[in-house]
Short mmCIF file of C-alpha atoms in Angstrom, two decimals:
data_model
loop_
_atom_site.label_atom_id
_atom_site.label_comp_id
_atom_site.label_asym_id
_atom_site.label_seq_id
_atom_site.Cartn_x
_atom_site.Cartn_y
_atom_site.Cartn_z
CA UNK A 1 130.16 -10.32 173.58
CA UNK A 2 127.60 -8.10 175.24
CA UNK A 3 123.82 -8.71 175.30
CA UNK A 4 122.18 -8.48 171.93
CA UNK A 5 118.73 -8.87 170.49
CA UNK A 6 117.24 -12.32 170.59
CA UNK A 7 117.72 -14.46 167.46
CA UNK A 8 114.43 -15.42 165.56
CA UNK A 9 113.68 -18.80 164.05
CA UNK A 10 114.63 -18.97 160.42
CA UNK A 11 117.44 -16.36 160.77
CA UNK A 12 120.78 -17.60 159.29
CA UNK A 13 123.76 -17.80 161.57
CA UNK A 14 127.31 -19.22 161.54
CA UNK A 15 128.94 -21.06 164.28
CA UNK A 16 132.17 -19.40 165.46
CA UNK A 17 135.30 -21.52 164.45
CA UNK A 18 137.26 -21.20 167.59
CA UNK A 19 139.30 -23.83 169.40
CA UNK A 20 140.12 -22.77 173.02
CA UNK A 21 141.03 -25.66 175.45
CA UNK A 22 138.59 -26.71 178.02
CA UNK A 23 135.02 -27.86 178.38
CA UNK A 24 132.95 -26.70 175.40
CA UNK A 25 129.62 -27.82 174.29
CA UNK A 26 129.92 -26.74 170.61
CA UNK A 27 131.07 -29.91 168.68
CA UNK A 28 134.10 -29.51 166.54
CA UNK A 29 131.98 -30.66 163.50
CA UNK A 30 129.75 -27.72 163.61
CA UNK A 31 132.52 -24.87 164.00
CA UNK A 32 132.55 -22.52 161.10
CA UNK A 33 129.28 -24.13 159.63
CA UNK A 34 126.15 -22.23 158.63
CA UNK A 35 122.72 -23.04 159.80
CA UNK A 36 119.30 -21.37 160.78
CA UNK A 37 117.76 -20.76 164.24
CA UNK A 38 115.26 -23.45 164.80
CA UNK A 39 113.91 -22.16 168.10
CA UNK A 40 115.21 -20.21 171.13
CA UNK A 41 115.43 -22.27 174.18
CA UNK A 42 115.92 -19.54 176.86
CA UNK A 43 118.80 -18.60 179.18
CA UNK A 44 121.13 -21.16 180.73
CA UNK A 45 124.32 -20.97 182.84
CA UNK A 46 127.41 -20.96 180.58
CA UNK A 47 128.69 -24.54 180.91
CA UNK A 48 132.12 -23.22 180.26
CA UNK A 49 132.36 -21.70 183.65
CA UNK A 50 129.75 -24.18 185.30
CA UNK A 51 132.22 -26.93 184.49
CA UNK A 52 134.81 -25.53 186.77
CA UNK A 53 132.20 -24.78 189.55
CA UNK A 54 132.81 -20.92 188.80
CA UNK A 55 129.94 -18.49 188.79
CA UNK A 56 128.33 -18.83 185.39
CA UNK A 57 126.46 -15.94 183.77
CA UNK A 58 123.41 -16.90 181.65
CA UNK A 59 123.62 -17.19 177.98
CA UNK A 60 120.65 -17.63 175.42
CA UNK A 61 120.68 -21.30 174.08
CA UNK A 62 119.36 -21.93 170.68
CA UNK A 63 118.65 -24.91 168.55
CA UNK A 64 120.45 -24.46 165.27
CA UNK A 65 119.46 -26.67 162.23
CA UNK A 66 122.14 -27.46 159.64
CA UNK A 67 121.69 -29.32 156.28
CA UNK A 68 123.72 -32.32 155.93
CA UNK A 69 125.09 -30.86 152.65
CA UNK A 70 126.65 -27.89 154.64
CA UNK A 71 128.14 -30.28 157.21
CA UNK A 72 129.47 -32.90 154.93
CA UNK A 73 129.43 -31.61 151.33
CA UNK A 74 129.40 -34.53 148.70
CA UNK A 75 129.81 -37.13 151.26
CA UNK A 76 126.27 -36.30 152.77
CA UNK A 77 123.82 -39.18 152.38
CA UNK A 78 121.22 -36.77 151.16
CA UNK A 79 121.70 -33.07 151.33
CA UNK A 80 118.25 -32.53 152.48
CA UNK A 81 118.61 -34.47 155.75
CA UNK A 82 119.23 -32.01 158.74
CA UNK A 83 121.02 -31.96 161.88
CA UNK A 84 119.88 -29.90 164.98
CA UNK A 85 122.10 -28.92 167.83
CA UNK A 86 121.95 -26.61 170.90
CA UNK A 87 124.32 -23.80 170.63
CA UNK A 88 125.06 -21.00 173.18
CA UNK A 89 124.82 -17.40 171.90
CA UNK A 90 128.42 -16.67 172.37
CA UNK A 91 129.35 -19.27 169.64
CA UNK A 92 126.94 -17.77 167.14
CA UNK A 93 127.86 -15.10 164.53
CA UNK A 94 124.96 -13.38 162.69
CA UNK A 95 126.87 -11.03 160.34
CA UNK A 96 128.95 -13.71 158.44
CA UNK A 97 125.98 -15.91 157.53
CA UNK B 1 134.04 -37.93 167.77
CA UNK B 2 130.91 -36.55 165.90
CA UNK B 3 131.40 -37.16 162.30
CA UNK B 4 134.40 -39.55 162.65
CA UNK B 5 134.42 -42.77 160.64
CA UNK B 6 133.72 -45.86 162.87
CA UNK B 7 132.62 -49.42 162.44
CA UNK B 8 128.99 -50.94 162.84
CA UNK B 9 127.30 -50.00 166.01
CA UNK B 10 127.60 -52.95 168.50
CA UNK B 11 124.35 -54.20 169.80
CA UNK B 12 125.28 -55.86 172.94
CA UNK B 13 123.64 -54.78 176.12
CA UNK B 14 123.77 -55.67 179.52
CA UNK B 15 122.25 -54.46 182.76
CA UNK B 16 124.39 -52.48 185.03
CA UNK B 17 126.31 -54.14 188.07
CA UNK B 18 125.65 -52.94 191.55
CA UNK B 19 128.84 -51.06 191.85
CA UNK B 20 128.14 -49.21 188.54
CA UNK B 21 124.58 -48.16 189.88
CA UNK B 22 126.26 -46.86 192.96
CA UNK B 23 128.63 -44.75 190.97
CA UNK B 24 125.67 -43.27 189.28
CA UNK B 25 124.02 -42.72 192.64
CA UNK B 26 127.11 -40.88 193.90
CA UNK B 27 127.11 -38.76 190.97
CA UNK B 28 123.46 -37.78 191.36
CA UNK B 29 123.92 -37.27 195.19
CA UNK B 30 127.19 -35.30 195.02
CA UNK B 31 125.65 -33.06 192.42
CA UNK B 32 122.60 -32.51 194.54
CA UNK B 33 124.98 -31.56 197.45
CA UNK B 34 126.39 -28.89 195.16
CA UNK B 35 129.93 -30.39 194.87
CA UNK B 36 129.94 -30.45 191.15
CA UNK B 37 127.67 -29.91 187.96
CA UNK B 38 127.11 -32.21 185.07
CA UNK B 39 129.38 -29.97 183.25
CA UNK B 40 132.16 -30.59 185.73
CA UNK B 41 131.53 -34.31 185.42
CA UNK B 42 131.79 -34.15 181.62
CA UNK B 43 134.78 -31.90 181.91
CA UNK B 44 136.93 -34.47 183.66
CA UNK B 45 135.55 -37.23 181.46
CA UNK B 46 136.98 -35.20 178.44
CA UNK B 47 140.12 -34.35 180.24
CA UNK B 48 140.84 -38.14 180.39
CA UNK B 49 141.53 -37.99 176.75
CA UNK B 50 140.64 -40.51 173.91
CA UNK B 51 142.67 -43.42 175.16
CA UNK B 52 140.66 -43.52 178.37
CA UNK B 53 137.57 -44.31 176.16
CA UNK B 54 139.35 -47.28 174.81
CA UNK B 55 140.90 -48.56 178.10
CA UNK B 56 138.18 -47.87 180.79
CA UNK B 57 134.50 -48.95 180.84
CA UNK B 58 131.72 -46.27 181.27
CA UNK B 59 131.23 -46.22 184.86
CA UNK B 60 135.08 -46.42 185.37
CA UNK B 61 135.40 -43.17 183.74
CA UNK B 62 132.61 -41.80 185.70
CA UNK B 63 134.00 -42.95 189.17
CA UNK B 64 137.26 -41.33 188.16
CA UNK B 65 135.48 -38.11 187.16
CA UNK B 66 133.14 -37.93 190.24
CA UNK B 67 136.26 -38.39 192.70
CA UNK B 68 138.15 -35.59 190.60
CA UNK B 69 135.30 -33.43 191.18
CA UNK B 70 134.97 -34.18 194.84
CA UNK B 71 138.63 -33.79 195.45
CA UNK B 72 138.47 -30.26 193.64
CA UNK B 73 135.60 -29.31 195.73
CA UNK B 74 137.47 -30.20 198.84
CA UNK B 75 135.03 -32.62 200.06
CA UNK B 76 138.07 -34.82 201.04
CA UNK B 77 141.46 -35.14 200.64
CA UNK B 78 143.69 -37.58 198.60
CA UNK B 79 145.16 -38.78 201.92
CA UNK B 80 141.88 -39.69 203.24
CA UNK B 81 140.84 -41.33 199.97
CA UNK B 82 144.22 -43.25 199.73
CA UNK B 83 143.67 -44.59 203.42
CA UNK B 84 140.18 -45.64 202.86
CA UNK B 85 141.08 -47.51 199.55
CA UNK B 86 143.77 -49.39 201.37
CA UNK B 87 141.32 -50.34 204.09
CA UNK B 88 138.68 -51.38 201.47
CA UNK B 89 141.42 -53.52 199.69
CA UNK B 90 142.38 -55.30 202.87
CA UNK B 91 138.87 -56.67 203.50
CA UNK B 92 138.74 -59.05 200.82
CA UNK B 93 139.48 -59.92 197.00
CA UNK B 94 135.95 -59.52 195.56
CA UNK B 95 133.57 -56.57 195.39
CA UNK B 96 131.24 -58.44 197.74
CA UNK B 97 133.89 -59.27 200.20
CA UNK B 98 135.22 -55.76 200.32
CA UNK B 99 132.15 -54.17 201.63
CA UNK B 100 132.25 -52.93 205.08
CA UNK B 101 130.65 -55.72 207.10
CA UNK C 1 134.59 -56.80 180.86
CA UNK C 2 132.44 -59.69 181.36
CA UNK C 3 129.64 -60.17 178.76
CA UNK C 4 128.40 -63.68 179.42
CA UNK C 5 124.69 -63.62 178.98
CA UNK C 6 122.55 -65.55 181.19
CA UNK C 7 119.11 -66.95 180.72
CA UNK C 8 117.21 -64.79 183.09
CA UNK C 9 116.76 -61.12 182.12
CA UNK C 10 116.43 -57.99 184.52
CA UNK C 11 113.45 -55.77 184.63
CA UNK C 12 114.97 -53.72 181.97
CA UNK C 13 115.22 -56.56 179.60
CA UNK C 14 119.01 -56.89 179.74
CA UNK C 15 120.92 -59.83 180.99
CA UNK C 16 121.95 -59.42 184.66
CA UNK C 17 125.89 -59.06 185.22
CA UNK C 18 126.92 -61.04 188.18
CA UNK C 19 130.35 -59.56 188.98
CA UNK C 20 130.01 -59.28 192.60
CA UNK C 21 132.29 -62.42 192.88
CA UNK C 22 134.95 -61.15 190.35
CA UNK C 23 138.20 -59.94 191.54
CA UNK C 24 138.04 -56.47 193.15
CA UNK C 25 139.10 -53.87 190.65
CA UNK C 26 140.76 -50.53 191.27
CA UNK C 27 137.84 -48.51 190.30
CA UNK C 28 135.46 -50.65 192.37
CA UNK C 29 137.82 -50.18 195.35
CA UNK C 30 137.55 -46.43 194.63
CA UNK C 31 133.73 -46.48 194.54
CA UNK C 32 133.48 -48.19 197.76
CA UNK C 33 136.01 -45.75 199.51
CA UNK C 34 134.22 -42.80 198.10
CA UNK C 35 130.77 -43.98 199.14
CA UNK C 36 132.05 -44.65 202.71
CA UNK C 37 133.83 -41.50 203.02
CA UNK C 38 130.79 -39.43 201.96
CA UNK C 39 128.58 -41.29 204.43
CA UNK C 40 131.07 -40.69 207.28
CA UNK C 41 131.34 -37.18 206.55
CA UNK C 42 127.43 -36.86 206.66
CA UNK C 43 127.11 -35.81 202.96
CA UNK C 44 124.66 -38.50 202.50
CA UNK C 45 123.38 -41.86 203.90
CA UNK C 46 123.52 -45.31 202.85
CA UNK C 47 119.67 -45.29 202.60
CA UNK C 48 119.91 -42.27 200.17
CA UNK C 49 122.19 -44.20 197.87
CA UNK C 50 119.89 -47.21 197.96
CA UNK C 51 116.99 -44.95 197.28
CA UNK C 52 118.75 -43.54 194.19
CA UNK C 53 119.36 -46.96 192.88
CA UNK C 54 115.62 -47.99 193.44
CA UNK C 55 114.39 -44.74 191.57
CA UNK C 56 116.97 -45.54 188.89
CA UNK C 57 115.53 -49.18 188.58
CA UNK C 58 111.92 -48.06 188.63
CA UNK C 59 112.47 -45.72 185.58
CA UNK C 60 112.11 -47.58 182.35
CA UNK C 61 110.91 -46.90 178.72
CA UNK C 62 107.48 -47.94 179.78
CA UNK C 63 107.26 -44.34 181.22
CA UNK C 64 107.91 -42.81 177.93
CA UNK C 65 105.60 -45.34 176.17
CA UNK C 66 102.61 -43.85 178.23
CA UNK C 67 103.41 -40.37 177.27
CA UNK C 68 103.69 -41.44 173.53
CA UNK C 69 100.37 -43.39 173.67
CA UNK C 70 98.67 -40.46 175.30
CA UNK C 71 100.04 -38.04 172.58
CA UNK C 72 98.71 -40.38 170.00
CA UNK C 73 95.21 -40.58 171.65
CA UNK C 74 94.76 -36.97 172.88
CA UNK C 75 95.63 -34.13 170.14
CA UNK C 76 95.57 -31.43 172.90
CA UNK C 77 98.26 -33.49 174.84
CA UNK C 78 100.23 -34.16 171.77
CA UNK C 79 100.32 -30.16 171.19
CA UNK C 80 101.30 -29.47 174.77
CA UNK C 81 103.92 -32.27 174.60
CA UNK C 82 105.50 -30.81 171.48
CA UNK C 83 105.25 -27.20 172.78
CA UNK C 84 106.97 -27.90 176.09
CA UNK C 85 108.04 -31.59 176.68
CA UNK C 86 109.02 -31.10 180.35
CA UNK C 87 105.89 -29.42 181.37
CA UNK C 88 103.54 -31.89 179.59
CA UNK C 89 105.25 -34.93 181.10
CA UNK C 90 105.42 -33.34 184.63
CA UNK C 91 101.87 -32.65 184.43
CA UNK C 92 101.30 -36.30 183.72
CA UNK C 93 102.83 -37.15 187.10
CA UNK C 94 106.31 -38.20 186.02
CA UNK C 95 109.11 -37.00 188.49
CA UNK C 96 111.52 -36.00 185.72
CA UNK C 97 113.64 -33.85 188.02
CA UNK C 98 115.14 -30.64 186.36
CA UNK C 99 115.28 -32.33 182.97
CA UNK C 100 114.35 -30.03 179.99
CA UNK C 101 112.50 -32.21 177.54
CA UNK C 102 112.00 -31.57 173.83
CA UNK C 103 109.57 -33.95 172.05
CA UNK C 104 110.19 -34.23 168.14
CA UNK C 105 107.40 -35.92 166.12
CA UNK C 106 107.97 -38.47 163.39
CA UNK C 107 105.40 -38.05 160.36
CA UNK C 108 105.09 -39.65 156.96
CA UNK C 109 107.80 -37.20 155.72
CA UNK C 110 109.94 -36.86 158.62
CA UNK C 111 111.97 -39.25 160.69
CA UNK C 112 113.76 -37.99 163.86
CA UNK C 113 116.82 -39.61 165.62
CA UNK C 114 118.68 -38.66 168.75
CA UNK C 115 122.30 -38.83 169.55
CA UNK C 116 124.62 -37.19 171.97
CA UNK C 117 128.13 -36.82 170.26
CA UNK C 118 129.83 -35.02 173.26
CA UNK C 119 128.93 -37.54 175.96
CA UNK C 120 125.87 -39.63 176.48
CA UNK C 121 123.01 -37.29 177.27
CA UNK C 122 119.76 -39.38 177.30
CA UNK C 123 116.32 -38.48 178.92
CA UNK C 124 117.11 -41.02 181.76
CA UNK C 125 114.64 -39.36 184.15
CA UNK C 126 111.93 -40.56 181.73
CA UNK C 127 113.40 -43.72 179.94
CA UNK C 128 115.71 -45.02 182.51
CA UNK C 129 119.53 -45.39 181.76
CA UNK C 130 120.72 -45.49 178.20
CA UNK C 131 121.29 -48.61 176.28
CA UNK C 132 125.01 -49.65 175.82
CA UNK C 133 125.07 -48.99 172.13
CA UNK C 134 123.89 -45.42 172.69
CA UNK C 135 127.09 -44.67 174.39
CA UNK C 136 129.53 -46.36 172.04
CA UNK C 137 131.92 -44.36 169.74
CA UNK C 138 130.23 -45.92 166.73
CA UNK C 139 126.92 -44.63 167.28
CA UNK C 140 128.01 -41.20 168.53
CA UNK C 141 130.52 -40.78 165.57
CA UNK C 142 128.45 -41.97 162.65
CA UNK C 143 124.88 -40.92 163.44
CA UNK C 144 125.47 -37.21 162.64
CA UNK C 145 127.06 -38.07 159.43
CA UNK C 146 125.33 -41.33 157.97
CA UNK C 147 122.07 -41.55 159.89
CA UNK C 148 120.59 -43.52 157.26
CA UNK C 149 123.17 -46.33 157.33
CA UNK C 150 123.11 -46.36 161.10
CA UNK C 151 119.40 -46.72 161.11
CA UNK C 152 119.59 -49.54 158.49
CA UNK C 153 121.90 -51.46 160.99
CA UNK C 154 118.97 -51.09 163.49
CA UNK C 155 116.52 -52.44 160.70
CA UNK C 156 114.92 -49.10 159.71
CA UNK C 157 115.03 -48.32 156.04
CA UNK C 158 114.16 -44.77 155.46
CA UNK C 159 112.57 -44.08 152.04
CA UNK C 160 114.30 -41.37 149.87
CA UNK C 161 111.12 -39.38 150.35
CA UNK C 162 111.53 -39.18 154.17
CA UNK C 163 113.57 -36.34 155.48
CA UNK C 164 115.92 -37.43 158.27
CA UNK C 165 116.31 -35.00 161.16
CA UNK C 166 119.32 -35.90 163.55
CA UNK C 167 119.30 -34.14 166.80
CA UNK C 168 122.77 -33.78 168.76
CA UNK C 169 121.98 -33.37 172.27
CA UNK C 170 124.82 -30.96 172.85
CA UNK C 171 123.69 -28.97 175.91
CA UNK C 172 120.80 -28.66 178.30
CA UNK C 173 117.94 -30.39 176.39
CA UNK C 174 117.12 -34.00 176.49
CA UNK C 175 115.05 -35.52 173.58
CA UNK C 176 112.33 -37.96 172.89
CA UNK C 177 110.99 -39.06 169.51
CA UNK C 178 107.28 -39.14 169.16
CA UNK C 179 107.09 -42.20 166.84
CA UNK C 180 104.34 -42.30 164.12
CA UNK C 181 101.21 -43.94 165.40
CA UNK C 182 100.98 -47.31 163.48
CA UNK C 183 97.94 -47.96 161.17
CA UNK C 184 95.24 -50.18 162.25
CA UNK C 185 95.19 -48.97 165.87
CA UNK C 186 92.06 -46.85 165.59
CA UNK C 187 89.96 -46.99 168.82
CA UNK C 188 92.71 -48.67 170.89
CA UNK C 189 93.11 -47.61 174.46
CA UNK C 190 96.20 -45.82 175.55
CA UNK C 191 97.18 -48.99 177.48
CA UNK C 192 97.15 -51.03 174.26
CA UNK C 193 98.83 -48.23 172.28
CA UNK C 194 101.79 -48.14 174.88
CA UNK C 195 102.57 -51.82 174.09
CA UNK C 196 103.52 -50.81 170.78
CA UNK C 197 106.11 -48.19 171.75
CA UNK C 198 109.56 -49.45 172.24
CA UNK C 199 112.61 -47.82 173.56
CA UNK C 200 114.41 -47.55 170.33
CA UNK C 201 111.19 -45.93 168.69
CA UNK C 202 111.62 -43.19 171.34
CA UNK C 203 115.45 -42.74 170.46
CA UNK C 204 114.57 -42.94 166.75
CA UNK C 205 116.43 -46.13 165.89
CA UNK C 206 113.27 -48.11 165.73
CA UNK C 207 109.64 -47.71 164.79
CA UNK C 208 106.49 -48.41 166.71
CA UNK C 209 105.54 -51.90 166.58
CA UNK C 210 102.77 -52.89 163.99
CA UNK C 211 99.65 -54.17 165.63
CA UNK C 212 98.92 -57.78 165.28
#
């Protein structure tokens, strides 16, 4: 994925539902889920390469906010509660959200 | 892990033993020397699999991961490590006794 | 693993573990061997290992409590802390290393709680090492799914009108909760206020203590 426009707070996004093996900082329970950008955190080296002591290109890191209803459906304690997580840009889709 | 069912959160706590604090220090100093990153530490922890989480304590997993990273970075060889571990073990039966006098 | 709790507590408030006399384990053997090899190779010195441990022991939740007390007392500092937690705490004189700190604020309507589901990320450079429970499978699995039940186990009952915000520390940020300032503390000094700030209040599994 090439460079793209910075994502803005409030923008709807979907986390990519991929399962390659290896060191990944996108928890499984968030993959395929829809949320909104809470804030941009700036560029950080991609941990997927950093974990193997390889040269790691910088990726934009975002805090994404999800509703508990989106994550857990009817099993959520209250749908309005939220979960925020840090997600690197290459795990974020903007078109499918 | 995130989202899995699990029992009540245990509330027992303890201070860390000296050897555990030393493992922590090895991690920080080894990382400062550029031999691995926190992601490398985490990667080896994850690669140990779920069962290691049940069978090993926190700092046991950490020392295994720190070692794996040092070996991968070529800081020392398995031959060196094996010889040193045998030497340490021969010194005594307790952690205190096994220190280099 | 030995869990026999002794009468006296360490500076961190936890019971000491006295296992220097327990049988030498495989992993302890490995720790000694790695440390000695690294020192022999000149990677670092024994003094540096000791200095790291001293620095580790010196960091405790009282550091974070000072940050919280100041944020309660000084609106400008609070704004700076919420805008850039690393910068604000560094400027206060805390050596937090390369840590990226995000502070999240509890209000009458919002309660924040921190977890790391992938490992055990914690603002250790400010608060010291994480408590054991923070690293357990139970806390890491359940907090993202049923935070209210988990909080209830810690004695925090959230009203339905309060929104619970869980923060999963997945990547490069570390989090500290800025707890709500207890009522009845008007005019208190920052030193007095800091006494009310517990470690758990800064993780979100507790509240600041009531005065009295």
